[in-house]
Amino acid sequence: DSEILAEVYLELIGGRQPDLSLNPIARTTGPDTSWRPSPRPTPLPTRLTEVETIAHATFVAKLGATAIWLKRT
């Protein structure tokens, strides 16, 4: 009885066959790069104030030359 119960449990959770399809699913590895967002025709205006921009630049300068943030901007 326990063997039958184990087999039924595996079938229910998809341990053997996750759906009713008999075709194997082709799995790919890595990120899906088939879709990319299109760039805006005109960039949005900044909502940062001049004080915020200066404060951010000061903060980034304190991080040092090897800061990861400098690679993003």
XYZ file of C-alpha atoms in Angstrom:
73
model
C 0.000 0.000 0.000
C 2.768 2.452 0.850
C 4.455 1.865 -2.517
C 1.226 2.617 -4.378
C 0.702 5.722 -2.238
C 4.248 6.893 -3.013
C 3.688 6.383 -6.748
C 0.391 8.287 -6.659
C 2.026 11.101 -4.690
C 4.825 11.398 -7.251
C 2.297 11.551 -10.061
C 0.277 14.239 -8.284
C 3.230 16.526 -7.597
C 4.605 16.099 -11.093
C 7.521 13.929 -10.097
C 7.257 11.777 -13.186
C 5.167 13.693 -15.688
C 4.071 17.240 -14.768
C 1.199 17.445 -17.263
C -0.748 15.346 -19.727
C 1.589 16.113 -22.603
C 3.701 13.212 -23.779
C 6.208 15.439 -25.571
C 9.370 16.248 -23.692
C 9.822 19.909 -22.861
C 12.891 21.508 -24.386
C 14.553 23.419 -21.575
C 17.002 26.176 -22.201
C 19.476 27.622 -19.798
C 20.256 31.250 -19.298
C 18.126 34.366 -19.413
C 15.463 34.966 -22.028
C 16.928 37.570 -24.364
C 14.266 37.349 -27.065
C 12.503 40.502 -25.847
C 14.025 43.850 -24.983
C 12.148 47.028 -24.097
C 12.341 49.699 -26.760
C 14.004 52.966 -25.761
C 11.877 56.043 -25.215
C 11.727 58.430 -28.185
C 12.476 61.318 -25.837
C 14.043 60.708 -22.423
C 12.015 61.664 -19.383
C 13.085 64.872 -17.671
C 14.906 64.472 -14.375
C 12.877 64.953 -11.217
C 15.941 65.474 -9.044
C 16.636 68.872 -7.631
C 20.068 70.435 -8.002
C 20.689 69.859 -4.279
C 19.880 66.141 -4.640
C 22.149 65.819 -7.678
C 25.056 67.428 -5.809
C 24.434 65.290 -2.706
C 24.448 62.140 -4.830
C 27.660 63.113 -6.617
C 29.297 63.806 -3.240
C 28.168 60.427 -1.903
C 29.462 58.564 -4.960
C 32.801 60.395 -4.708
C 33.147 59.114 -1.117
C 32.777 55.522 -2.348
C 36.162 55.655 -4.062
C 37.455 54.919 -7.534
C 36.661 51.191 -7.330
C 32.972 51.688 -6.511
C 30.592 49.536 -8.520
C 28.280 52.543 -8.912
C 30.827 54.215 -11.181
C 30.521 51.318 -13.632
C 26.745 51.859 -13.945
C 26.799 55.552 -14.794
